[in-house]
Amino acid sequence: MIAIGPALASQPAWLKAVSIIVGTFILEDVATVLSGVAARAGHVSIALALGALWFGVAIGDLGLYGLGAAGARWPRLRRFLTLPKQERTQDWFSKNVIRIVAISRFVPGARLPLYTACGFFHAPFLRFALTAVLAPLVWTTLLFLLAMRIGGWLLAHQGGWRWAGLAGFVLCIVVVGRLIARIQTVSQ
């Protein structure tokens, strides 16, 4: 969501949904947190926010698979992809696609390289797609509900400082995700 406030409440539902979907393409966790806070404040319905989040995340994840598949066909695109270097990778991705998608959903920084690798190494698309669509139902919903809870408390109890508290909450989500991704990169 680009903004949380009274102006958002007056926007048509389709524009709210598009804002949330576009937000998932930019920073998914931030879009989820801001959508949860907006829902808690009554600026967007819970059903619309969650539906747009799930749709945006699913389209983004399927797009990453497609990017990997396109990289397998076009060498010029391949140089922009981060792919694992491992023998017999195609067989490994085919056998472990459900595990890869489910685990990478909960590990910050893992989706881009692993989802594009799934496409690049032709992991079974149907298994990938089903897992990529179902896993966010758990993760995104949990983060959304947490954001509603914390965001609601901040909106109710922090008076004039509530926006600073919300910004701090969003920043915390982003920084923790980046920190975990960096720790993973260093340990590999």
mmCIF file of C-alpha atoms in Angstrom:
data_model
loop_
_atom_site.group_PDB
_atom_site.id
_atom_site.type_symbol
_atom_site.label_atom_id
_atom_site.label_comp_id
_atom_site.label_asym_id
_atom_site.label_seq_id
_atom_site.Cartn_x
_atom_site.Cartn_y
_atom_site.Cartn_z
ATOM 1 C CA MET A 1 0.000 0.000 0.000
ATOM 2 C CA ILE A 2 1.347 3.354 -0.886
ATOM 3 C CA ALA A 3 -0.413 5.316 1.851
ATOM 4 C CA ILE A 4 -2.420 4.646 4.957
ATOM 5 C CA GLY A 5 -4.856 7.343 5.874
ATOM 6 C CA PRO A 6 -8.278 8.853 5.355
ATOM 7 C CA ALA A 7 -7.561 9.453 1.653
ATOM 8 C CA LEU A 8 -7.175 5.691 1.181
ATOM 9 C CA ALA A 9 -10.605 5.028 2.671
ATOM 10 C CA SER A 10 -12.299 7.095 -0.051
ATOM 11 C CA GLN A 11 -10.618 5.234 -2.931
ATOM 12 C CA PRO A 12 -12.563 2.611 -4.899
ATOM 13 C CA ALA A 13 -11.990 -1.003 -3.898
ATOM 14 C CA TRP A 14 -10.341 -1.893 -7.209
ATOM 15 C CA LEU A 15 -7.720 0.841 -6.728
ATOM 16 C CA LYS A 16 -6.977 -0.397 -3.209
ATOM 17 C CA ALA A 17 -6.565 -3.927 -4.566
ATOM 18 C CA VAL A 18 -4.262 -2.775 -7.378
ATOM 19 C CA SER A 19 -2.162 -0.779 -4.878
ATOM 20 C CA ILE A 20 -1.727 -3.838 -2.687
ATOM 21 C CA ILE A 21 -0.900 -6.115 -5.637
ATOM 22 C CA VAL A 22 1.697 -3.668 -6.988
ATOM 23 C CA GLY A 23 3.096 -3.338 -3.467
ATOM 24 C CA THR A 24 3.714 -7.091 -3.301
ATOM 25 C CA PHE A 25 5.903 -6.825 -6.397
ATOM 26 C CA ILE A 26 8.018 -4.106 -4.745
ATOM 27 C CA LEU A 27 8.364 -5.287 -1.125
ATOM 28 C CA GLU A 28 5.988 -8.087 -0.260
ATOM 29 C CA ASP A 29 6.378 -8.041 3.530
ATOM 30 C CA VAL A 30 5.994 -4.262 3.701
ATOM 31 C CA ALA A 31 2.863 -4.435 1.544
ATOM 32 C CA THR A 32 1.514 -7.115 3.889
ATOM 33 C CA VAL A 33 2.227 -5.073 7.025
ATOM 34 C CA LEU A 34 0.784 -1.866 5.601
ATOM 35 C CA SER A 35 -2.293 -3.707 4.353
ATOM 36 C CA GLY A 36 -2.824 -5.218 7.810
ATOM 37 C CA VAL A 37 -2.574 -1.817 9.447
ATOM 38 C CA ALA A 38 -4.912 -0.283 6.861
ATOM 39 C CA ALA A 39 -7.426 -3.086 7.480
ATOM 40 C CA ARG A 40 -7.185 -2.547 11.225
ATOM 41 C CA ALA A 41 -7.794 1.177 10.730
ATOM 42 C CA GLY A 42 -10.861 0.391 8.619
ATOM 43 C CA HIS A 43 -9.448 1.851 5.393
ATOM 44 C CA VAL A 44 -9.670 -1.446 3.510
ATOM 45 C CA SER A 45 -11.645 -4.606 4.180
ATOM 46 C CA ILE A 46 -9.782 -7.632 5.497
ATOM 47 C CA ALA A 47 -11.120 -9.792 2.662
ATOM 48 C CA LEU A 48 -10.002 -7.330 -0.027
ATOM 49 C CA ALA A 49 -6.562 -6.860 1.553
ATOM 50 C CA LEU A 50 -5.872 -10.579 2.006
ATOM 51 C CA GLY A 51 -7.257 -11.455 -1.421
ATOM 52 C CA ALA A 52 -5.078 -8.828 -3.119
ATOM 53 C CA LEU A 53 -2.043 -9.921 -1.102
ATOM 54 C CA TRP A 54 -2.509 -13.582 -1.976
ATOM 55 C CA PHE A 55 -3.072 -12.760 -5.648
ATOM 56 C CA GLY A 56 -0.062 -10.427 -5.861
ATOM 57 C CA VAL A 57 2.251 -12.879 -4.113
ATOM 58 C CA ALA A 58 1.099 -15.798 -6.282
ATOM 59 C CA ILE A 59 1.534 -13.833 -9.523
ATOM 60 C CA GLY A 60 4.974 -12.633 -8.412
ATOM 61 C CA ASP A 61 6.101 -16.147 -7.500
ATOM 62 C CA LEU A 62 4.862 -17.613 -10.771
ATOM 63 C CA GLY A 63 6.613 -14.732 -12.555
ATOM 64 C CA LEU A 64 9.914 -15.708 -10.913
ATOM 65 C CA TYR A 65 9.474 -19.264 -12.186
ATOM 66 C CA GLY A 66 8.761 -17.837 -15.648
ATOM 67 C CA LEU A 67 11.867 -15.656 -15.445
ATOM 68 C CA GLY A 68 13.961 -18.747 -14.734
ATOM 69 C CA ALA A 69 12.324 -20.682 -17.571
ATOM 70 C CA ALA A 70 13.003 -17.765 -19.943
ATOM 71 C CA GLY A 71 16.627 -17.683 -18.758
ATOM 72 C CA ALA A 72 16.987 -21.341 -19.706
ATOM 73 C CA ARG A 73 15.974 -20.447 -23.273
ATOM 74 C CA TRP A 74 17.780 -17.134 -23.722
ATOM 75 C CA PRO A 75 21.474 -16.994 -22.799
ATOM 76 C CA ARG A 76 21.444 -13.186 -22.641
ATOM 77 C CA LEU A 77 18.890 -13.309 -19.838
ATOM 78 C CA ARG A 78 20.717 -16.159 -18.087
ATOM 79 C CA ARG A 79 23.605 -13.927 -17.038
ATOM 80 C CA PHE A 80 21.213 -11.886 -14.843
ATOM 81 C CA LEU A 81 20.020 -14.944 -12.918
ATOM 82 C CA THR A 82 21.508 -16.232 -9.691
ATOM 83 C CA LEU A 83 21.484 -19.999 -9.962
ATOM 84 C CA PRO A 84 22.844 -22.683 -7.670
ATOM 85 C CA LYS A 85 25.984 -24.456 -8.842
ATOM 86 C CA GLN A 86 25.461 -28.107 -8.176
ATOM 87 C CA GLU A 87 25.777 -31.322 -10.147
ATOM 88 C CA ARG A 88 22.559 -33.009 -11.235
ATOM 89 C CA THR A 89 20.642 -29.861 -10.350
ATOM 90 C CA GLN A 90 17.689 -30.472 -12.636
ATOM 91 C CA ASP A 91 16.896 -33.820 -11.001
ATOM 92 C CA TRP A 92 17.313 -32.321 -7.533
ATOM 93 C CA PHE A 93 14.935 -29.421 -8.274
ATOM 94 C CA SER A 94 12.386 -31.782 -9.810
ATOM 95 C CA LYS A 95 12.410 -34.066 -6.773
ATOM 96 C CA ASN A 96 12.403 -31.298 -4.150
ATOM 97 C CA VAL A 97 10.232 -28.594 -5.715
ATOM 98 C CA ILE A 98 7.541 -28.666 -2.999
ATOM 99 C CA ARG A 99 10.107 -28.522 -0.200
ATOM 100 C CA ILE A 100 12.041 -25.738 -1.974
ATOM 101 C CA VAL A 101 8.982 -23.553 -2.431
ATOM 102 C CA ALA A 102 7.583 -24.149 1.053
ATOM 103 C CA ILE A 103 10.850 -23.511 2.879
ATOM 104 C CA SER A 104 11.906 -20.516 0.781
ATOM 105 C CA ARG A 105 8.581 -18.835 1.538
ATOM 106 C CA PHE A 106 9.699 -18.502 5.160
ATOM 107 C CA VAL A 107 13.383 -17.686 4.536
ATOM 108 C CA PRO A 108 13.959 -14.054 3.524
ATOM 109 C CA GLY A 109 15.999 -13.639 0.372
ATOM 110 C CA ALA A 110 15.587 -17.230 -0.784
ATOM 111 C CA ARG A 111 12.678 -16.921 -3.185
ATOM 112 C CA LEU A 112 14.311 -15.003 -6.033
ATOM 113 C CA PRO A 113 17.209 -17.400 -6.606
ATOM 114 C CA LEU A 114 15.305 -20.586 -5.800
ATOM 115 C CA TYR A 115 12.110 -19.822 -7.727
ATOM 116 C CA THR A 116 14.019 -18.695 -10.808
ATOM 117 C CA ALA A 117 16.190 -21.821 -10.488
ATOM 118 C CA CYS A 118 13.028 -23.945 -10.399
ATOM 119 C CA GLY A 119 11.997 -22.415 -13.716
ATOM 120 C CA PHE A 120 15.486 -22.603 -15.175
ATOM 121 C CA PHE A 121 15.899 -26.285 -14.313
ATOM 122 C CA HIS A 122 12.340 -27.132 -15.384
ATOM 123 C CA ALA A 123 11.024 -28.261 -12.011
ATOM 124 C CA PRO A 124 7.464 -29.574 -12.471
ATOM 125 C CA PHE A 125 5.364 -26.453 -12.943
ATOM 126 C CA LEU A 126 2.120 -27.811 -11.496
ATOM 127 C CA ARG A 127 3.745 -28.856 -8.212
ATOM 128 C CA PHE A 128 5.612 -25.544 -8.094
ATOM 129 C CA ALA A 129 2.480 -23.504 -8.812
ATOM 130 C CA LEU A 130 0.299 -25.306 -6.266
ATOM 131 C CA THR A 131 2.896 -24.902 -3.533
ATOM 132 C CA ALA A 132 3.638 -21.284 -4.525
ATOM 133 C CA VAL A 133 -0.062 -20.457 -4.299
ATOM 134 C CA LEU A 134 -0.764 -22.360 -1.047
ATOM 135 C CA ALA A 135 2.345 -21.404 0.999
ATOM 136 C CA PRO A 136 1.536 -17.658 1.066
ATOM 137 C CA LEU A 137 -1.897 -18.484 2.446
ATOM 138 C CA VAL A 138 -0.087 -19.408 5.660
ATOM 139 C CA TRP A 139 2.851 -16.963 5.758
ATOM 140 C CA THR A 140 1.108 -13.877 4.385
ATOM 141 C CA THR A 141 -1.952 -14.435 6.565
ATOM 142 C CA LEU A 142 0.170 -14.788 9.714
ATOM 143 C CA LEU A 143 2.153 -11.633 8.947
ATOM 144 C CA PHE A 144 -1.055 -9.775 8.045
ATOM 145 C CA LEU A 145 -2.701 -10.768 11.349
ATOM 146 C CA LEU A 146 0.425 -9.787 13.296
ATOM 147 C CA ALA A 147 0.442 -6.419 11.533
ATOM 148 C CA MET A 148 -3.238 -5.919 12.351
ATOM 149 C CA ARG A 149 -2.536 -6.659 16.009
ATOM 150 C CA ILE A 150 0.578 -4.512 16.398
ATOM 151 C CA GLY A 151 -0.710 -1.830 14.042
ATOM 152 C CA GLY A 152 -3.980 -1.647 15.943
ATOM 153 C CA TRP A 153 -2.132 -1.197 19.215
ATOM 154 C CA LEU A 154 0.094 1.505 17.721
ATOM 155 C CA LEU A 155 -2.885 3.341 16.240
ATOM 156 C CA ALA A 156 -4.818 3.180 19.518
ATOM 157 C CA HIS A 157 -2.088 3.960 22.033
ATOM 158 C CA GLN A 158 0.649 6.021 20.492
ATOM 159 C CA GLY A 159 -1.256 9.231 19.669
ATOM 160 C CA GLY A 160 0.812 11.572 17.517
ATOM 161 C CA TRP A 161 3.716 9.127 17.497
ATOM 162 C CA ARG A 162 1.726 6.297 15.942
ATOM 163 C CA TRP A 163 3.130 6.947 12.454
ATOM 164 C CA ALA A 164 6.675 6.827 13.784
ATOM 165 C CA GLY A 165 5.807 3.538 15.502
ATOM 166 C CA LEU A 166 4.339 2.138 12.275
ATOM 167 C CA ALA A 167 7.396 3.251 10.311
ATOM 168 C CA GLY A 168 9.603 1.577 12.926
ATOM 169 C CA PHE A 169 7.553 -1.629 12.705
ATOM 170 C CA VAL A 170 7.843 -1.711 8.897
ATOM 171 C CA LEU A 171 11.548 -0.900 9.073
ATOM 172 C CA CYS A 172 12.036 -3.698 11.592
ATOM 173 C CA ILE A 173 10.381 -6.218 9.236
ATOM 174 C CA VAL A 174 12.599 -5.093 6.335
ATOM 175 C CA VAL A 175 15.838 -5.020 8.364
ATOM 176 C CA VAL A 176 15.240 -8.412 9.980
ATOM 177 C CA GLY A 177 14.526 -9.935 6.550
ATOM 178 C CA ARG A 178 17.705 -8.443 5.078
ATOM 179 C CA LEU A 179 19.750 -9.536 8.098
ATOM 180 C CA ILE A 180 18.544 -13.120 7.832
ATOM 181 C CA ALA A 181 19.257 -13.115 4.082
ATOM 182 C CA ARG A 182 22.782 -11.784 4.706
ATOM 183 C CA ILE A 183 23.472 -14.372 7.402
ATOM 184 C CA GLN A 184 22.337 -17.085 4.983
ATOM 185 C CA THR A 185 24.602 -15.789 2.233
ATOM 186 C CA VAL A 186 27.632 -15.667 4.518
ATOM 187 C CA SER A 187 27.034 -19.171 5.897
ATOM 188 C CA GLN A 188 26.757 -20.805 2.470
#
